[in-house]
Amino acid sequence: MDKQERKISIKINGQSKDKKEEQAPEKDEFTWVLPEPSSKDSHVEENKVVFIEDVRNEKKKKPRLHPKNVSIKTVNGGVIKRTAVIVLLAVGIGSGIGMVGVKMMTGSEQPVSKAQTSEQTKEEKAAQTASTTESVGKAEKKSEQESKGTSAAASTLEPFSFYIVQAGAFSSKTAANKAMDKWKEENEAGEIFSPKTYSLVVGAATGEEKANALSKTYKQQGKDVYVKSYEIKPTSELGKKDQTVITTAQPFMANLLDQSAKAIEGQRVADIKSLKKELTKVQKEASNEDIKTMVSTLQKAAASLSSYEDNKSSKDAWLAQRYVLKALQQYESLVTS
């Protein structure tokens, strides 16, 4: 059958126009001729046929794998291991740095040989022995002082002031002793006092006027002497009993200074017998050997003045001055050493 022609009516500005649809000419058809499959190929094709039910059953049988989860676990395990290794390394390095810092601050410890160790042990033992001996000595001394009532205490003694007649000052004790020996070849009195320098003291009195009178006597003999004030400040720690004895002896020492100075001038001395009795009492009260020696020297000065009182000999007067100077020197050594 012939196909009917299709008409299309189009109106343009109210006017209809007929258009015909023309069919394109038909192309010649080409028939494809395919070779028939062989028996072998048909067998392969048959084998390649897969039924849908079989595929479904196969999927159900096989477990599902989660490669992403497995990879995540593996990755997480590796991260944990690496983190642990880093932490351990950090702890180890930190500990090492800390130990090095401690050694640098406290000083490096070096191995000590056995010989050094034994020497150190001997030195330590010797030091301990010396310390023990010193402690025992101090304890014995303290016990002895307590038994005698002479335990050490801060000095409460007042400074002892007087005037001296000085014949020279020396920087060394040897030079001072040589000068004193030469002085005593011609004179009776003379002692070395040593507060800061070594002074050759050839006379003393409680007042400046009496000291000047002694100085005048020496100058009349052509001696180069001068008068100066002198003070002995107690600094030693003595027992309370010793301090009491010294305090009692001080007025007698001052009295003997003035009495001997008067005797050198040819004046009359007074009440020497009662002075001797008082010194005897002081001697009995003293327990310190140095104090006993000092009081004994004062007793010798009193005895010389007693002889002067009997015969008015100037030699006894100078001898009394000599003993008083010696007692003053002993007193200075006792309360300042």
mmCIF file of N, CA and C in Angstrom, residues 11 66 81 86 95-96 107 113 134 142 150 171 198 206 212 218 230 234 238 244 267 301-302 313:
data_model
loop_
_atom_site.group_PDB
_atom_site.id
_atom_site.type_symbol
_atom_site.label_atom_id
_atom_site.label_comp_id
_atom_site.label_asym_id
_atom_site.label_seq_id
_atom_site.Cartn_x
_atom_site.Cartn_y
_atom_site.Cartn_z
ATOM 1 N N LYS A 11 -1.137 28.783 9.105
ATOM 2 C CA LYS A 11 -1.718 30.094 8.861
ATOM 3 C C LYS A 11 -0.701 31.139 9.182
ATOM 4 N N HIS A 66 35.123 -7.091 54.439
ATOM 5 C CA HIS A 66 35.146 -5.630 54.639
ATOM 6 C C HIS A 66 36.579 -5.146 54.536
ATOM 7 N N LYS A 81 51.571 1.180 67.620
ATOM 8 C CA LYS A 81 52.958 0.720 67.825
ATOM 9 C C LYS A 81 53.940 1.869 67.678
ATOM 10 N N ILE A 86 57.613 5.923 70.135
ATOM 11 C CA ILE A 86 57.993 7.333 70.302
ATOM 12 C C ILE A 86 57.970 7.731 71.764
ATOM 13 N N SER A 95 65.139 10.804 80.555
ATOM 14 C CA SER A 95 65.840 10.269 81.737
ATOM 15 C C SER A 95 67.342 10.451 81.607
ATOM 16 N N GLY A 96 67.859 10.198 80.404
ATOM 17 C CA GLY A 96 69.298 10.370 80.194
ATOM 18 C C GLY A 96 69.742 11.804 80.394
ATOM 19 N N GLY A 107 78.431 17.137 90.696
ATOM 20 C CA GLY A 107 79.833 16.762 90.534
ATOM 21 C C GLY A 107 79.928 15.335 90.058
ATOM 22 N N SER A 113 90.154 4.549 94.201
ATOM 23 C CA SER A 113 90.964 3.350 94.394
ATOM 24 C C SER A 113 90.902 2.884 95.831
ATOM 25 N N GLU A 134 89.491 15.667 122.194
ATOM 26 C CA GLU A 134 89.245 17.071 122.538
ATOM 27 C C GLU A 134 87.969 17.208 123.358
ATOM 28 N N LYS A 142 85.765 20.922 132.205
ATOM 29 C CA LYS A 142 84.520 21.498 132.706
ATOM 30 C C LYS A 142 84.136 20.879 134.042
ATOM 31 N N THR A 150 84.543 26.884 139.403
ATOM 32 C CA THR A 150 85.218 27.850 138.526
ATOM 33 C C THR A 150 84.775 27.685 137.081
ATOM 34 N N SER A 171 108.741 46.274 118.630
ATOM 35 C CA SER A 171 107.839 45.511 117.753
ATOM 36 C C SER A 171 107.939 44.013 117.979
ATOM 37 N N TYR A 198 105.235 45.749 122.422
ATOM 38 C CA TYR A 198 105.951 45.332 123.638
ATOM 39 C C TYR A 198 106.555 46.577 124.292
ATOM 40 N N THR A 206 98.812 54.854 140.536
ATOM 41 C CA THR A 206 97.391 55.018 140.213
ATOM 42 C C THR A 206 97.068 56.414 139.699
ATOM 43 N N ASN A 212 104.508 60.908 137.521
ATOM 44 C CA ASN A 212 105.468 61.941 137.131
ATOM 45 C C ASN A 212 106.621 62.035 138.134
ATOM 46 N N TYR A 218 113.917 58.971 137.537
ATOM 47 C CA TYR A 218 114.689 58.361 136.446
ATOM 48 C C TYR A 218 115.409 59.434 135.615
ATOM 49 N N TYR A 230 97.456 53.945 131.066
ATOM 50 C CA TYR A 230 97.424 52.541 130.656
ATOM 51 C C TYR A 230 96.158 51.906 131.234
ATOM 52 N N PRO A 234 89.692 43.370 130.817
ATOM 53 C CA PRO A 234 89.514 41.916 130.889
ATOM 54 C C PRO A 234 88.678 41.393 129.720
ATOM 55 N N LEU A 238 86.512 33.640 132.727
ATOM 56 C CA LEU A 238 86.982 33.047 133.977
ATOM 57 C C LEU A 238 85.783 32.583 134.792
ATOM 58 N N THR A 244 85.614 36.682 141.403
ATOM 59 C CA THR A 244 85.413 37.251 142.749
ATOM 60 C C THR A 244 86.744 37.486 143.452
ATOM 61 N N GLN A 267 108.952 58.698 151.301
ATOM 62 C CA GLN A 267 107.853 58.995 152.211
ATOM 63 C C GLN A 267 107.521 57.764 153.078
ATOM 64 N N ALA A 301 105.656 42.020 147.354
ATOM 65 C CA ALA A 301 105.729 43.489 147.350
ATOM 66 C C ALA A 301 105.416 44.043 148.737
ATOM 67 N N ALA A 302 104.406 43.469 149.399
ATOM 68 C CA ALA A 302 104.055 43.912 150.760
ATOM 69 C C ALA A 302 105.188 43.633 151.732
ATOM 70 N N SER A 313 115.169 51.633 153.566
ATOM 71 C CA SER A 313 116.115 51.379 152.481
ATOM 72 C C SER A 313 115.429 51.625 151.131
#
